[in-house]
Structures are given as structure tokens and as C-alpha cells.
PDB file of C-alpha atoms in Angstrom:
ATOM      1  CA  MET A   1      69.268 147.582  10.231  1.00  0.00           C
ATOM      2  CA  GLN A   2      67.395 148.612  13.364  1.00  0.00           C
ATOM      3  CA  ASP A   3      68.612 151.362  15.634  1.00  0.00           C
ATOM      4  CA  GLU A   4      68.879 150.439  19.270  1.00  0.00           C
ATOM      5  CA  PRO A   5      67.419 151.158  21.705  1.00  0.00           C
ATOM      6  CA  ARG A   6      63.901 151.201  20.283  1.00  0.00           C
ATOM      7  CA  PRO A   7      61.554 154.094  21.184  1.00  0.00           C
ATOM      8  CA  ASP A   8      59.490 151.855  23.505  1.00  0.00           C
ATOM      9  CA  GLU A   9      62.668 150.845  25.349  1.00  0.00           C
ATOM     10  CA  LEU A  10      63.735 154.486  25.758  1.00  0.00           C
ATOM     11  CA  ILE A  11      60.350 155.539  27.105  1.00  0.00           C
ATOM     12  CA  LYS A  12      60.249 152.564  29.479  1.00  0.00           C
ATOM     13  CA  SER A  13      63.716 153.478  30.760  1.00  0.00           C
ATOM     14  CA  VAL A  14      62.600 157.039  31.509  1.00  0.00           C
ATOM     15  CA  ALA A  15      59.445 155.811  33.260  1.00  0.00           C
ATOM     16  CA  ASP A  16      61.426 153.296  35.314  1.00  0.00           C
ATOM     17  CA  PHE A  17      63.982 155.964  36.284  1.00  0.00           C
ATOM     18  CA  LEU A  18      61.250 158.356  37.391  1.00  0.00           C
ATOM     19  CA  ARG A  19      59.404 155.614  39.289  1.00  0.00           C
ATOM     20  CA  GLU A  20      62.500 154.231  41.047  1.00  0.00           C
ATOM     21  CA  GLN A  21      64.672 157.320  41.558  1.00  0.00           C
ATOM     22  CA  ILE A  22      62.431 160.400  41.625  1.00  0.00           C
ATOM     23  CA  VAL A  23      59.084 159.266  43.078  1.00  0.00           C
ATOM     24  CA  PRO A  24      60.642 158.352  46.460  1.00  0.00           C
ATOM     25  CA  GLN A  25      61.995 161.913  46.754  1.00  0.00           C
ATOM     26  CA  ILE A  26      58.712 163.718  46.077  1.00  0.00           C
ATOM     27  CA  SER A  27      55.494 163.911  48.055  1.00  0.00           C
ATOM     28  CA  GLY A  28      52.085 165.514  47.935  1.00  0.00           C
ATOM     29  CA  HIS A  29      50.493 166.855  44.802  1.00  0.00           C
ATOM     30  CA  ALA A  30      53.800 166.904  42.903  1.00  0.00           C
ATOM     31  CA  ALA A  31      54.151 163.139  43.504  1.00  0.00           C
ATOM     32  CA  PHE A  32      50.625 162.614  42.232  1.00  0.00           C
ATOM     33  CA  LYS A  33      51.344 164.600  39.054  1.00  0.00           C
ATOM     34  CA  LEU A  34      54.572 162.667  38.572  1.00  0.00           C
ATOM     35  CA  ARG A  35      52.710 159.347  38.847  1.00  0.00           C
ATOM     36  CA  VAL A  36      50.198 160.587  36.249  1.00  0.00           C
ATOM     37  CA  GLY A  37      53.123 161.378  33.931  1.00  0.00           C
ATOM     38  CA  ILE A  38      54.678 157.960  34.546  1.00  0.00           C
ATOM     39  CA  ASN A  39      51.358 156.284  33.782  1.00  0.00           C
ATOM     40  CA  ALA A  40      51.226 158.208  30.486  1.00  0.00           C
ATOM     41  CA  LEU A  41      54.750 157.022  29.626  1.00  0.00           C
ATOM     42  CA  ASP A  42      53.746 153.443  30.474  1.00  0.00           C
ATOM     43  CA  LEU A  43      50.697 153.766  28.198  1.00  0.00           C
ATOM     44  CA  VAL A  44      52.813 155.045  25.290  1.00  0.00           C
ATOM     45  CA  THR A  45      55.272 152.178  25.843  1.00  0.00           C
ATOM     46  CA  ARG A  46      52.426 149.655  25.573  1.00  0.00           C
ATOM     47  CA  GLN A  47      51.025 151.418  22.498  1.00  0.00           C
ATOM     48  CA  LEU A  48      54.378 151.240  20.741  1.00  0.00           C
ATOM     49  CA  ALA A  49      54.879 147.601  21.702  1.00  0.00           C
ATOM     50  CA  LEU A  50      51.374 146.235  21.071  1.00  0.00           C
ATOM     51  CA  SER A  51      49.361 148.458  18.733  1.00  0.00           C
ATOM     52  CA  GLY A  52      51.018 147.458  15.461  1.00  0.00           C
ATOM     53  CA  GLU A  53      50.106 143.797  15.765  1.00  0.00           C
ATOM     54  CA  SER A  54      46.646 144.404  17.222  1.00  0.00           C
ATOM     55  CA  ASP A  55      45.859 147.043  14.570  1.00  0.00           C
ATOM     56  CA  ALA A  56      46.858 144.577  11.825  1.00  0.00           C
ATOM     57  CA  GLU A  57      44.626 141.885  13.342  1.00  0.00           C
ATOM     58  CA  GLU A  58      41.726 144.319  13.710  1.00  0.00           C
ATOM     59  CA  HIS A  59      42.185 145.502  10.108  1.00  0.00           C
ATOM     60  CA  ALA A  60      42.159 141.930   8.784  1.00  0.00           C
ATOM     61  CA  SER A  61      39.069 141.123  10.844  1.00  0.00           C
ATOM     62  CA  LEU A  62      37.231 144.216   9.587  1.00  0.00           C
ATOM     63  CA  LYS A  63      38.095 143.406   5.964  1.00  0.00           C
ATOM     64  CA  ALA A  64      36.666 139.914   6.437  1.00  0.00           C
ATOM     65  CA  LEU A  65      33.514 141.227   8.143  1.00  0.00           C
ATOM     66  CA  LEU A  66      32.818 143.990   5.645  1.00  0.00           C
ATOM     67  CA  GLY A  67      34.016 142.197   2.531  1.00  0.00           C
ATOM     68  CA  HIS A  68      36.382 144.890   1.257  1.00  0.00           C
ATOM     69  CA  ASP A  69      39.579 146.759   2.081  1.00  0.00           C
ATOM     70  CA  GLY A  70      40.065 150.278   3.360  1.00  0.00           C
ATOM     71  CA  SER A  71      41.886 152.117   6.090  1.00  0.00           C
ATOM     72  CA  LEU A  72      41.437 150.904   9.646  1.00  0.00           C
ATOM     73  CA  PHE A  73      39.738 154.207  10.487  1.00  0.00           C
ATOM     74  CA  ASN A  74      37.294 153.998   7.568  1.00  0.00           C
ATOM     75  CA  LEU A  75      36.476 150.324   8.133  1.00  0.00           C
ATOM     76  CA  ASN A  76      35.779 151.005  11.821  1.00  0.00           C
ATOM     77  CA  ALA A  77      33.552 153.939  10.876  1.00  0.00           C
ATOM     78  CA  GLU A  78      31.667 151.746   8.399  1.00  0.00           C
ATOM     79  CA  LEU A  79      31.144 148.993  10.979  1.00  0.00           C
ATOM     80  CA  ALA A  80      29.935 151.577  13.503  1.00  0.00           C
ATOM     81  CA  ASP A  81      27.508 153.000  10.912  1.00  0.00           C
ATOM     82  CA  ARG A  82      26.184 149.515  10.098  1.00  0.00           C
ATOM     83  CA  ILE A  83      25.691 148.767  13.801  1.00  0.00           C
ATOM     84  CA  ALA A  84      23.959 152.140  14.347  1.00  0.00           C
ATOM     85  CA  SER A  85      21.622 151.548  11.406  1.00  0.00           C
ATOM     86  CA  GLY A  86      20.757 148.025  12.559  1.00  0.00           C
ATOM     87  CA  ALA A  87      22.214 146.423   9.421  1.00  0.00           C
ATOM     88  CA  VAL A  88      24.704 144.575  11.645  1.00  0.00           C
ATOM     89  CA  ASP A  89      24.284 143.330  15.204  1.00  0.00           C
ATOM     90  CA  LEU A  90      25.723 140.736  17.576  1.00  0.00           C
ATOM     91  CA  SER A  91      23.906 137.959  15.737  1.00  0.00           C
ATOM     92  CA  THR A  92      25.768 138.805  12.501  1.00  0.00           C
ATOM     93  CA  PRO A  93      28.439 136.129  12.006  1.00  0.00           C
ATOM     94  CA  GLY A  94      31.842 137.293  13.209  1.00  0.00           C
ATOM     95  CA  VAL A  95      30.734 140.591  14.761  1.00  0.00           C
ATOM     96  CA  LYS A  96      30.647 139.479  18.386  1.00  0.00           C
ATOM     97  CA  ASP A  97      34.045 137.767  18.105  1.00  0.00           C
ATOM     98  CA  HIS A  98      35.550 140.811  16.344  1.00  0.00           C
ATOM     99  CA  LEU A  99      34.278 143.220  18.983  1.00  0.00           C
ATOM    100  CA  TRP A 100      35.472 140.983  21.825  1.00  0.00           C
ATOM    101  CA  ARG A 101      38.983 140.495  20.398  1.00  0.00           C
ATOM    102  CA  THR A 102      39.292 144.206  19.592  1.00  0.00           C
ATOM    103  CA  THR A 103      38.183 145.163  23.092  1.00  0.00           C
ATOM    104  CA  LEU A 104      40.716 142.813  24.689  1.00  0.00           C
ATOM    105  CA  ALA A 105      43.498 144.168  22.468  1.00  0.00           C
ATOM    106  CA  LYS A 106      42.631 147.743  23.444  1.00  0.00           C
ATOM    107  CA  LEU A 107      42.502 146.826  27.136  1.00  0.00           C
ATOM    108  CA  ALA A 108      45.975 145.251  26.830  1.00  0.00           C
ATOM    109  CA  VAL A 109      47.242 148.717  25.926  1.00  0.00           C
ATOM    110  CA  ASP A 110      44.963 150.994  27.954  1.00  0.00           C
ATOM    111  CA  GLN A 111      44.208 149.027  31.133  1.00  0.00           C
ATOM    112  CA  PRO A 112      46.281 145.826  31.396  1.00  0.00           C
ATOM    113  CA  ASN A 113      45.722 145.700  35.166  1.00  0.00           C
ATOM    114  CA  TYR A 114      41.929 145.974  34.903  1.00  0.00           C
ATOM    115  CA  ALA A 115      40.644 143.068  37.004  1.00  0.00           C
ATOM    116  CA  SER A 116      38.092 141.767  34.479  1.00  0.00           C
ATOM    117  CA  TYR A 117      40.679 141.900  31.681  1.00  0.00           C
ATOM    118  CA  ARG A 118      43.199 139.975  33.779  1.00  0.00           C
ATOM    119  CA  ARG A 119      40.591 137.312  34.654  1.00  0.00           C
ATOM    120  CA  GLU A 120      39.645 136.938  31.000  1.00  0.00           C
ATOM    121  CA  MET A 121      43.273 136.603  29.915  1.00  0.00           C
ATOM    122  CA  GLN A 122      43.983 134.042  32.654  1.00  0.00           C
ATOM    123  CA  GLY A 123      40.896 132.100  31.558  1.00  0.00           C
ATOM    124  CA  SER A 124      42.070 132.184  27.937  1.00  0.00           C
ATOM    125  CA  GLU A 125      45.514 130.929  28.928  1.00  0.00           C
ATOM    126  CA  SER A 126      43.958 128.076  30.917  1.00  0.00           C
ATOM    127  CA  LYS A 127      41.760 127.087  27.938  1.00  0.00           C
ATOM    128  CA  GLU A 128      44.761 127.148  25.572  1.00  0.00           C
ATOM    129  CA  ALA A 129      46.838 125.014  27.956  1.00  0.00           C
ATOM    130  CA  ALA A 130      44.002 122.488  28.316  1.00  0.00           C
ATOM    131  CA  SER A 131      43.597 122.160  24.550  1.00  0.00           C
ATOM    132  CA  SER A 132      47.353 121.578  23.998  1.00  0.00           C
TER     133      SER A 132
END
């Protein structure tokens, strides 16, 4: 049984309340600091909502690339070490795709309004619709 509301819903509610009810009443540097706090709450909301699935996909991709299991942290460190040593590069099968998908997943959490990310996602949606 799941408790409701979920943590991401609670944090979003607080951020929405601050944005809609408090921001209009504050100005100057205090308003700026409040917006920074709201942005942090929005980021945590996205992390809670999206990171589990994207971490699982990244973990599966790393296991396939490296040929063994381990923690997400350790597999990422190993891939980074292999790239740094030159043992792996963008011509290694699967590496470019893994890095691209991982980057897009991280941007979905960190910077979902980043113009290049939005263009890429719109392009992906158009390609998926055309292939259906």
C-alpha cells in the first residue's frame, strides 16, 4: 500500500504555493532568493519523479557496455576510466548511444527547459510519430 500524497507531490505543492501565493508579495533580492529556492524544489520534484527509471536504464546500458554488473556509481567510474585511458571511445559500439541517452535523461531532470534539449525531444517525438 502506498501512502498518499507522494513526496514529489508534496514538494510540488509547496513550490506551487510559493510561486503562486508568496512570490507576488515579495520583491527585490528576497524575491530572487525565493525563486532560487522554488527552482531547487522543482529540481527535487523532477529527480524524485524521473531518476528511478532513468537510473535503471543507465544501469542496464552500462552493464551491457561493460559486460558485467556492479553499482551504477562503480560502472560509471569504470566507463569514465576506460574513456580516459583510450580503451573506449565514441567509435566503440554502444558508447555514443549510451552517452547521448544518459545526457538527455539528466537534462530532463536538471534543465528540461534548455532550448537544445527541447528541440531534441521534439525531434524525437516527430520521428516516433512518423514511424508509427
